[in-house]
C-alpha positions as a LaTeX table, in Angstrom:
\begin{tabular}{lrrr}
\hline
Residue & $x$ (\AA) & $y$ (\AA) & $z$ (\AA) \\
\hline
Unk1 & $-45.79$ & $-2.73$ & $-60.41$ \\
Unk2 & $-47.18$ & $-5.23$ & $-58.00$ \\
Unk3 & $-45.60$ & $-3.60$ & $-54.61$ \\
Unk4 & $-44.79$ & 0.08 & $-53.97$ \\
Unk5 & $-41.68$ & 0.99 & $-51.86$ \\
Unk6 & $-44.49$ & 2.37 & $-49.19$ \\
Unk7 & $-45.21$ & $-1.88$ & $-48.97$ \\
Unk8 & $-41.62$ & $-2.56$ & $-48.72$ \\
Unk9 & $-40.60$ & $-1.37$ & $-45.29$ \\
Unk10 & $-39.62$ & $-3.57$ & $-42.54$ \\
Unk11 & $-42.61$ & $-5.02$ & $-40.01$ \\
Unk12 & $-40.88$ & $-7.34$ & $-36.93$ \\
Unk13 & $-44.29$ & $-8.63$ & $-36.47$ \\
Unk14 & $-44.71$ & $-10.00$ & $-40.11$ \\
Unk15 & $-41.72$ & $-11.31$ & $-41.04$ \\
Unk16 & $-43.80$ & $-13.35$ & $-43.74$ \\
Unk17 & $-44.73$ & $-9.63$ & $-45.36$ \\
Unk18 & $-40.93$ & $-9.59$ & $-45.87$ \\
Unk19 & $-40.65$ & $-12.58$ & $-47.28$ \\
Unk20 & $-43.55$ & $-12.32$ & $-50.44$ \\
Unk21 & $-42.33$ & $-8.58$ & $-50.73$ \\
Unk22 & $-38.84$ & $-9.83$ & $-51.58$ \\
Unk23 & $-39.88$ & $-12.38$ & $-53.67$ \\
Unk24 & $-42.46$ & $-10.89$ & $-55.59$ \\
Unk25 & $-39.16$ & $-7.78$ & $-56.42$ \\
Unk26 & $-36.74$ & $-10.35$ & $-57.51$ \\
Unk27 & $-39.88$ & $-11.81$ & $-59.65$ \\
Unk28 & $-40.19$ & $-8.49$ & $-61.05$ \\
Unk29 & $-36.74$ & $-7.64$ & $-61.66$ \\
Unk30 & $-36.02$ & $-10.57$ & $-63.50$ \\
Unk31 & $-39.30$ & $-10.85$ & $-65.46$ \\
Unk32 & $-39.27$ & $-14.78$ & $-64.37$ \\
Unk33 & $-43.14$ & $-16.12$ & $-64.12$ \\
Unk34 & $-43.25$ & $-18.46$ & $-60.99$ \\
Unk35 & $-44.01$ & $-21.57$ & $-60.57$ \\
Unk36 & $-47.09$ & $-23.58$ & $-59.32$ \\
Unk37 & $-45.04$ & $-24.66$ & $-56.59$ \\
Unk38 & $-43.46$ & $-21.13$ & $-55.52$ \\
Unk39 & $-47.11$ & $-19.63$ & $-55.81$ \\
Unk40 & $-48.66$ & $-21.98$ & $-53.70$ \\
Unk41 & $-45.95$ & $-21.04$ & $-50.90$ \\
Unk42 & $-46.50$ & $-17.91$ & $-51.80$ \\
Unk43 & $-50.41$ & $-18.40$ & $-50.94$ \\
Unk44 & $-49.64$ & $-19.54$ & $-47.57$ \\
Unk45 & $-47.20$ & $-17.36$ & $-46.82$ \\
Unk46 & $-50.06$ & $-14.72$ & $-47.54$ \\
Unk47 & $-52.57$ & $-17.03$ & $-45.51$ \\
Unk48 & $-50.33$ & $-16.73$ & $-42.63$ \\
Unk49 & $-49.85$ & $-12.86$ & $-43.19$ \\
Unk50 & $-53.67$ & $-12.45$ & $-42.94$ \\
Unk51 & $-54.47$ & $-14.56$ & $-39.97$ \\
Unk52 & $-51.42$ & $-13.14$ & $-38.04$ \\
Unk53 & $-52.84$ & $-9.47$ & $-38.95$ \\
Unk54 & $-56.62$ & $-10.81$ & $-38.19$ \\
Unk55 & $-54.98$ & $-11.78$ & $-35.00$ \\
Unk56 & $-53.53$ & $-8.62$ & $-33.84$ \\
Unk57 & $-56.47$ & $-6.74$ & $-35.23$ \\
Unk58 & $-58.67$ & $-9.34$ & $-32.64$ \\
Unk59 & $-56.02$ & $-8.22$ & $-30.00$ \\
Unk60 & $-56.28$ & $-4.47$ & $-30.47$ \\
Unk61 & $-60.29$ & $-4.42$ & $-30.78$ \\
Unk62 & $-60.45$ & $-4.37$ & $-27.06$ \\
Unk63 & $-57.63$ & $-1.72$ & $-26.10$ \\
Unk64 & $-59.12$ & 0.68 & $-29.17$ \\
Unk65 & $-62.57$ & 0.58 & $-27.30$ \\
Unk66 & $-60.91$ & 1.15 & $-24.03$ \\
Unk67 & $-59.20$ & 4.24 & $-25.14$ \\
Unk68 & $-62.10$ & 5.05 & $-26.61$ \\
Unk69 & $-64.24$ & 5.05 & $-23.42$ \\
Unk70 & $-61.13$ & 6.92 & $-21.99$ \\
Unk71 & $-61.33$ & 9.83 & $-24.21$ \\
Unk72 & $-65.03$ & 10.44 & $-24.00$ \\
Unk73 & $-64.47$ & 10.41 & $-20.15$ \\
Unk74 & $-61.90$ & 13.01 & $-20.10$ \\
Unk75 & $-63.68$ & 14.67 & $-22.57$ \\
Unk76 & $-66.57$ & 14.62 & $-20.33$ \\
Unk77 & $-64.50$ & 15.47 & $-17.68$ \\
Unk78 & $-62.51$ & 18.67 & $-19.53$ \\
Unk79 & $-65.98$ & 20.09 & $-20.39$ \\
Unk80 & $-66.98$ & 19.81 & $-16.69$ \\
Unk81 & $-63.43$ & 21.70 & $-15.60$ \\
Unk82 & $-63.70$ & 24.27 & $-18.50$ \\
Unk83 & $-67.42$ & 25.38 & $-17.53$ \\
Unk84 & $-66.28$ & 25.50 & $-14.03$ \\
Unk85 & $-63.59$ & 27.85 & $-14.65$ \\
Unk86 & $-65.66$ & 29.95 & $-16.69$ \\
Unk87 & $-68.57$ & 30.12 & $-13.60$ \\
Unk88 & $-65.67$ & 30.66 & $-11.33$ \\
Unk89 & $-64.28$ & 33.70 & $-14.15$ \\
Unk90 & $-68.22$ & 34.80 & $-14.42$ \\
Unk91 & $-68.06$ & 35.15 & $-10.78$ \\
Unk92 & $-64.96$ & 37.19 & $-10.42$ \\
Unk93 & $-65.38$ & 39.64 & $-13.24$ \\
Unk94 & $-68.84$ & 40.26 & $-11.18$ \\
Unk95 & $-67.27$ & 40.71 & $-8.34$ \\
Unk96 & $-64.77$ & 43.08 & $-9.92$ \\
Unk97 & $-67.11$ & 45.14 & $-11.07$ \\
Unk98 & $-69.36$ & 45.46 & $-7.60$ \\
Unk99 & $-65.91$ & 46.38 & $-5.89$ \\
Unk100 & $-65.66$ & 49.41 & $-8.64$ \\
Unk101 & $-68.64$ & 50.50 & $-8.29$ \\
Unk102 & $-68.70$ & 49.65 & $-4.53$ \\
Unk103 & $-65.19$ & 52.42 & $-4.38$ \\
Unk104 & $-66.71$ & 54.67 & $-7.37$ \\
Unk105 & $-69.55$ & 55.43 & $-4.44$ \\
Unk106 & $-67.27$ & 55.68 & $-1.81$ \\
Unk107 & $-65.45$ & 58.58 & $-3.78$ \\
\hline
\end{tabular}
């Protein structure tokens, strides 16, 4: 089978993905073999396909590196917040324990 049902689905932004994916079933239902001329449409069609998804691939490049940067900054800066609340929770169980034994003397 040349496309699974997984290919088959619906894409707005490659409406010629819909197109070869319909042919290529109806090719395949009826056990027709195309012709030169329907194949070389076919080939461009594809052609198309390929530079439109090198094109949005060239598009997204640039956002996927910015979130990128993004997430090792608030990575950076969650580590920075998460060792400060453990100094600050350090600081308070210590302090805890001086006012215990601070009141154990007192008794």
């Amino acid at each position: 089978m040349l496309f699974s049902p997984s290919t088959q689905g619906r894409d707005d932004r490659f409406p010629e993905k819909d197109c070869i994916v319909e042919y290529a079933s109806i090719i395949q239902k009826k056990g027709d073999i195309p012709s030169t001329h329907t194949l070389s449409l076919l080939a461009k069609l594809a052609d198309k396909l390929k530079k439109s998804v090198e094109d949005e691939i060239y598009f997204l490049k640039p956002r996927v590196s910015e979130l990128e940067s993004d997430l090792v900054s608030k990575s950076t800066e969650v580590t920075s917040a998460v060792s400060r609340k453990e100094e600050a929770l350090s600081s308070t169980f210590a302090e805890i324990d001086r006012l215990k034994e601070e009141n154990s003397v007192k008794m």
